Amino acid sequence: MKKTVVILLLFFLPFLAWSQSKRELEEFARKQEQEREQLKQEQKKGLSDLLAEYEKYVKAEQEAYAAFKKQVEKEWGKGNAVESTNKDWVEYSDDHKSRTVVDFEKGEAKIEIIVGGNEVQDTGELKRKLEEEVTRLMENRGTSKDYDTEYEKRRQLSEEPVLAGQVETPEGGKISRENLPEAVKEIVEKGEPKIEKVKGEDGEEREVVVFSLPLAPDHIRVRAKRYETEVENFCRKYSFDPALVYAVIHTESYFNPKAKSYVPAYGLMQIVPHYAGKDAYRYVYGKDKRPTANYLYEPHNNVELGTAYLHLLYTRSFQQVKDSKSRMLCVIAAYNTGAGNVSRAFTGNTRLSNAISKINSYSYEDLYAYLSKRLPAQETRDYIRKVTERMQQYKEWR
């Protein structure tokens, strides 16, 4: 009998051990699945919370801008609340009665001052005001925004004056901190102010003194040099020729530190927070975040995310394009219009995988000609031309 029990135990013990092990594995797997589901729900809630917070940020921005616009139009008239664009840097005085508009594409600066009727007749007072405003322009370090919100306060754009090294005396001489007062007097003396009229939203008609001055011939190169460290470092990190990023910045913003488009896109490389900004930030930092205006006005942050986004397009979206020059051309187009719209030029839809074989069937020259005619937007057709031409320019400059 004992022998039989021993035999049975020897037979069933491995089975019992296996059954116990199986139950433990099943329990472990069940707990793992529960943890995965919990993590998924937490991530989903986290993303939802992030999106809700960003929507509050956007709403606050829109409300603050509307209030700022109303204040400006009270003085300057409906539709005359000039603001910064991708190529224009605009700053207002605290009372909104004077403003400066610098067009970095044309290389022109304009000062506009609301004055009283008597001041227009008083040439001495007018000259003093102009000298004051020209000096303010030359020393201005810029502000990231024209208003504050509960989520974000405006901040200084630059450690040095935005126009440092970019304005010359009427004779073409350099302007330094030491000779600034004399240079300003000379600029005002040789300038030709104009008097215009505006009618504010308050119904009052006002006289405006308009004074223009040119930027130095090499103003773009001076600004480009200012961001050399950021461009060189991130191009080294992502294995790009710096000429590419210089050319993209030139085309996107003309190196305007306060560049903002209607989308809105912000900063040197014109990054849209909820598209390229979100994707690049996740790639660089492994976190979901929609970067704010102030974050993107910081040159280091902007160039980092812009270059990272170019890298994503090159190594993921267009990874299967065989010719490196052709791949880069597609990346340049996609940076402006999105990878889906590049696909649409070949297949009529945004499914990029269907377009790759067609892209690979072209030589670089034929692909360039094709995209120059078939990209959906004229803006993007012009964009690939400007960036590729400017890449050569920056290769020669370096």
XYZ file of C-alpha atoms in Angstrom:
398
model
C 0.000 0.000 0.000
C 2.736 2.436 1.007
C 4.570 1.586 -2.184
C 1.457 2.435 -4.220
C 1.055 5.839 -2.455
C 4.688 6.671 -3.126
C 4.293 5.788 -6.782
C 1.140 7.968 -7.039
C 2.868 10.887 -5.347
C 5.821 10.585 -7.666
C 3.412 10.626 -10.594
C 1.226 13.540 -9.481
C 3.766 15.842 -7.831
C 5.243 17.140 -11.126
C 1.700 17.694 -12.374
C 0.756 19.589 -9.205
C 3.925 21.662 -9.434
C 3.213 22.394 -13.107
C -0.389 23.355 -12.257
C 0.820 25.697 -9.513
C 3.386 27.197 -11.847
C 0.758 27.673 -14.533
C -1.594 29.423 -12.103
C 1.228 31.703 -10.992
C 2.100 32.543 -14.592
C -1.536 33.245 -15.385
C -1.841 35.457 -12.304
C 1.369 37.263 -13.253
C 0.104 37.784 -16.805
C -3.239 39.047 -15.491
C -1.529 41.558 -13.204
C 0.733 42.683 -16.045
C -2.301 43.259 -18.255
C -4.008 45.208 -15.475
C -0.910 47.368 -15.022
C -0.673 47.979 -18.785
C -4.335 48.968 -18.936
C -3.934 51.239 -15.929
C -0.870 52.859 -17.501
C -2.772 53.311 -20.766
C -5.648 54.997 -18.927
C -3.238 57.231 -16.992
C -1.476 58.213 -20.212
C -4.811 58.879 -21.891
C -5.915 61.036 -18.963
C -2.529 62.743 -18.926
C -2.809 63.597 -22.617
C -6.358 64.779 -22.098
C -5.254 66.996 -19.204
C -2.357 68.359 -21.256
C -4.652 69.166 -24.164
C -7.203 70.826 -21.867
C -4.452 72.926 -20.275
C -3.104 73.937 -23.680
C -6.592 74.912 -24.843
C -6.861 77.181 -21.791
C -3.500 78.683 -22.726
C -4.679 79.321 -26.309
C -7.938 80.870 -25.117
C -6.045 83.192 -22.753
C -3.741 84.190 -25.625
C -6.693 84.976 -27.888
C -8.451 87.047 -25.222
C -5.290 88.991 -24.341
C -4.568 89.663 -28.006
C -8.137 90.889 -28.571
C -7.776 93.316 -25.638
C -4.389 94.524 -26.945
C -5.812 94.993 -30.454
C -8.726 97.000 -29.092
C -6.353 99.337 -27.229
C -4.208 99.848 -30.320
C -7.167 100.456 -32.641
C -8.513 103.050 -30.244
C -5.440 105.148 -31.117
C -4.560 103.984 -34.639
C -7.923 103.053 -36.164
C -9.766 99.884 -37.125
C -7.599 97.395 -38.995
C -4.460 99.348 -38.108
C -3.223 97.212 -35.212
C 0.058 96.231 -36.850
C 1.686 93.140 -35.342
C 4.783 91.031 -35.885
C 4.767 88.588 -38.799
C 7.290 86.035 -39.976
C 9.321 88.858 -41.577
C 8.281 91.966 -39.575
C 9.419 92.794 -36.052
C 6.941 95.143 -34.360
C 7.171 96.838 -30.961
C 4.839 99.372 -29.315
C 5.497 101.922 -26.604
C 3.659 101.305 -23.322
C 1.002 103.911 -24.162
C 0.640 102.552 -27.752
C 1.260 106.046 -29.179
C 4.437 105.063 -30.982
C 5.559 101.893 -32.725
C 8.441 100.543 -34.754
C 8.084 98.168 -37.683
C 11.231 96.487 -39.036
C 10.811 94.607 -42.311
C 13.650 92.073 -42.336
C 12.829 90.946 -45.865
C 13.113 94.408 -47.425
C 15.732 95.639 -44.967
C 13.732 98.684 -43.846
C 12.804 100.118 -40.463
C 9.875 102.462 -39.904
C 9.034 104.556 -36.853
C 5.521 105.915 -36.385
C 4.637 108.433 -33.653
C 1.237 109.913 -32.838
C 1.753 113.610 -32.128
C -0.377 116.577 -31.181
C -1.105 119.302 -33.731
C 1.254 121.793 -32.103
C 4.128 119.298 -32.066
C 3.988 118.972 -35.859
C 4.645 122.701 -36.171
C 7.414 122.697 -33.561
C 10.393 121.370 -35.553
C 12.627 121.303 -32.493
C 10.201 119.166 -30.505
C 9.590 116.932 -33.516
C 13.321 116.407 -33.962
C 13.690 115.574 -30.255
C 10.903 112.986 -30.441
C 12.425 111.380 -33.528
C 15.853 111.168 -31.915
C 14.272 109.605 -28.846
C 12.419 106.991 -30.907
C 15.390 106.178 -33.166
C 17.500 105.652 -30.035
C 14.794 103.451 -28.536
C 14.735 101.371 -31.724
C 18.510 101.007 -31.778
C 18.632 99.915 -28.124
C 15.498 97.760 -28.163
C 16.022 94.147 -27.082
C 12.468 93.241 -28.038
C 9.615 91.526 -26.219
C 8.309 88.060 -26.964
C 4.694 89.269 -26.956
C 2.740 92.533 -26.760
C 0.610 91.412 -23.804
C 0.623 89.184 -20.725
C -1.691 86.354 -19.708
C -2.111 84.404 -16.480
C -0.242 81.544 -18.169
C 2.657 83.432 -19.697
C 4.258 86.837 -19.289
C 6.092 88.640 -22.059
C 9.868 88.451 -21.800
C 12.921 90.046 -23.336
C 13.791 88.587 -26.731
C 17.512 89.201 -26.864
C 20.470 89.876 -24.588
C 21.729 92.460 -27.047
C 19.787 95.016 -29.107
C 17.899 93.242 -31.886
C 19.365 95.613 -34.517
C 22.931 95.589 -33.174
C 25.335 95.905 -36.107
C 22.491 96.250 -38.631
C 22.069 100.028 -38.976
C 24.692 102.364 -40.399
C 25.215 106.117 -40.427
C 24.062 107.949 -43.592
C 27.683 107.736 -44.816
C 27.817 103.968 -44.248
C 29.725 104.058 -40.983
C 29.319 101.512 -38.202
C 27.300 102.481 -35.134
C 28.555 101.550 -31.684
C 27.364 102.272 -28.164
C 29.936 105.060 -27.963
C 28.921 106.917 -31.127
C 25.188 106.164 -30.915
C 24.031 109.654 -29.806
C 25.901 111.370 -32.655
C 24.818 108.729 -35.172
C 21.160 109.168 -34.180
C 21.380 112.939 -34.618
C 22.908 112.421 -38.050
C 20.250 109.887 -39.079
C 17.424 112.224 -38.035
C 19.085 115.236 -39.642
C 19.439 113.469 -42.991
C 16.047 111.737 -42.841
C 12.777 112.877 -44.364
C 9.850 112.453 -41.963
C 6.322 112.407 -43.347
C 3.048 113.421 -41.739
C 0.062 111.126 -42.096
C -3.362 111.011 -40.452
C -5.242 108.201 -38.748
C -8.703 108.099 -37.224
C -8.895 106.101 -34.033
C -11.788 103.883 -33.056
C -12.612 106.526 -30.446
C -13.504 108.816 -33.361
C -10.560 111.144 -32.880
C -8.356 112.078 -35.836
C -4.643 112.040 -35.087
C -1.482 113.109 -36.880
C 1.324 110.584 -37.212
C 4.983 111.261 -37.939
C 6.472 108.503 -40.098
C 10.244 108.131 -40.279
C 12.021 105.429 -42.295
C 15.615 104.258 -42.362
C 17.381 101.428 -44.204
C 19.158 98.511 -42.589
C 22.775 97.790 -43.456
C 23.321 95.773 -46.673
C 24.599 92.767 -44.674
C 21.856 92.832 -42.016
C 20.707 89.249 -42.743
C 24.209 87.894 -42.442
C 24.705 89.728 -39.140
C 21.571 88.135 -37.673
C 22.440 84.704 -39.077
C 25.822 84.874 -37.347
C 24.050 85.517 -34.059
C 22.539 82.008 -34.102
C 25.674 80.200 -35.267
C 26.147 78.249 -32.032
C 22.618 76.807 -32.045
C 22.668 75.960 -35.754
C 26.114 74.354 -35.708
C 25.450 72.315 -32.542
C 22.113 70.852 -33.587
C 23.209 70.187 -37.152
C 26.145 68.273 -35.740
C 23.780 66.299 -33.489
C 21.418 65.383 -36.339
C 24.049 65.062 -39.097
C 22.836 67.924 -41.294
C 24.813 70.453 -43.271
C 24.297 73.749 -41.358
C 23.577 75.413 -44.705
C 20.218 73.598 -44.704
C 19.078 75.041 -41.378
C 20.396 78.530 -42.172
C 18.469 78.414 -45.454
C 15.287 77.199 -43.745
C 15.494 79.957 -41.103
C 16.177 82.574 -43.782
C 13.133 81.432 -45.765
C 10.855 80.965 -42.766
C 11.640 84.125 -40.795
C 14.585 86.119 -42.219
C 16.148 85.550 -38.767
C 13.383 87.617 -37.158
C 13.537 86.810 -33.417
C 9.834 87.698 -32.969
C 8.568 85.882 -36.060
C 4.933 84.820 -35.847
C 2.569 83.662 -38.573
C -1.225 83.660 -38.664
C -1.348 79.857 -38.032
C 0.271 80.629 -35.524
C 3.830 79.413 -35.960
C 6.538 80.888 -33.747
C 10.201 81.786 -33.837
C 13.134 81.414 -36.177
C 12.047 78.114 -37.750
C 8.310 78.935 -37.556
C 7.197 75.982 -35.461
C 3.492 75.237 -35.016
C 3.089 74.041 -31.394
C 0.464 71.340 -32.014
C 2.141 69.869 -35.115
C 5.913 70.027 -35.570
C 6.352 71.380 -32.028
C 4.508 68.471 -30.424
C 6.177 65.786 -32.582
C 9.692 67.172 -32.191
C 9.344 67.719 -28.449
C 8.197 64.123 -27.954
C 11.128 62.876 -30.040
C 13.719 64.986 -28.193
C 12.401 64.690 -24.637
C 10.147 61.629 -24.696
C 7.226 63.645 -23.329
C 3.976 64.939 -24.746
C 3.946 68.711 -24.712
C 2.787 71.568 -26.894
C 5.482 74.229 -26.504
C 4.306 77.767 -25.771
C 5.153 80.995 -27.571
C 7.841 82.012 -25.087
C 9.430 78.565 -25.289
C 9.620 78.780 -29.080
C 10.941 82.351 -29.085
C 14.020 81.071 -27.264
C 16.565 80.472 -30.115
C 18.066 77.356 -28.513
C 14.651 75.712 -28.139
C 13.430 76.743 -31.562
C 16.467 75.566 -33.501
C 16.582 72.341 -31.475
C 12.964 71.430 -32.254
C 13.118 72.663 -35.858
C 16.237 70.637 -36.606
C 14.809 67.606 -34.792
C 11.681 67.845 -36.945
C 13.801 67.920 -40.113
C 15.534 64.818 -38.754
C 12.185 63.069 -38.222
C 11.154 63.824 -41.784
C 14.491 62.612 -43.134
C 14.830 59.409 -41.086
C 11.183 58.373 -40.815
C 8.774 59.966 -43.279
C 11.127 59.762 -46.278
C 13.503 57.060 -45.061
C 12.806 54.842 -48.082
C 13.717 57.490 -50.651
C 16.983 56.105 -51.983
C 18.780 59.157 -53.365
C 19.956 61.426 -50.518
C 19.475 64.663 -52.504
C 15.978 63.617 -53.538
C 15.168 62.694 -49.971
C 16.350 66.101 -48.760
C 14.246 67.836 -51.388
C 11.153 65.980 -50.133
C 12.071 66.926 -46.549
C 12.329 70.603 -47.475
C 8.928 70.515 -49.162
C 7.378 68.620 -46.234
C 8.760 71.086 -43.686
C 6.624 73.730 -45.374
C 3.494 71.809 -46.341
C 3.552 68.461 -44.505
C 4.544 64.987 -45.725
C 0.950 64.225 -46.705
C 0.823 67.080 -49.184
C 4.097 65.946 -50.739
C 2.456 62.555 -51.228
C -0.604 64.238 -52.754
C 1.606 65.667 -55.511
C 2.311 62.080 -56.680
C -0.787 60.054 -55.826
C -3.598 62.484 -55.147
C -3.842 61.316 -51.526
C -1.845 61.704 -48.325
C -0.727 58.067 -47.981
C 3.010 58.527 -48.261
C 3.859 54.828 -48.668
C 2.146 54.867 -52.068
C 4.266 57.808 -53.240
C 7.746 56.479 -52.373
C 8.120 54.229 -55.429
C 7.188 57.113 -57.708
C 9.657 59.427 -55.962
C 12.382 56.805 -56.403
C 11.654 56.580 -60.139
C 12.876 60.169 -60.684
C 16.384 61.532 -60.857
C 16.985 64.495 -58.525
C 16.725 66.961 -61.408
C 13.468 65.452 -62.676
C 12.057 65.288 -59.146
C 12.838 68.961 -58.592
C 11.115 69.870 -61.869
C 8.123 67.695 -60.998
C 7.657 69.139 -57.497
C 8.115 72.672 -58.822
C 5.003 72.150 -60.938
C 2.914 69.598 -59.051
C 3.097 70.502 -55.358
C -0.418 71.574 -54.295
C 0.516 75.085 -53.082
C 2.442 77.758 -54.978
C 3.953 78.768 -51.638
C 5.631 75.352 -51.346
C 6.828 75.415 -54.966
C 8.496 78.748 -54.217
C 9.738 77.420 -50.884
C 11.791 74.553 -52.317
C 13.373 76.952 -54.815
C 14.268 79.530 -52.145
C 15.671 77.011 -49.666
C 17.778 75.127 -52.223
C 19.174 78.378 -53.647
C 19.909 79.771 -50.198
C 21.633 76.563 -49.135
C 24.252 77.291 -51.771
C 24.514 80.875 -50.511
C 25.207 79.703 -46.957
C 27.706 77.101 -48.136
C 29.634 79.977 -49.721
C 29.331 82.203 -46.662
C 30.719 79.600 -44.250
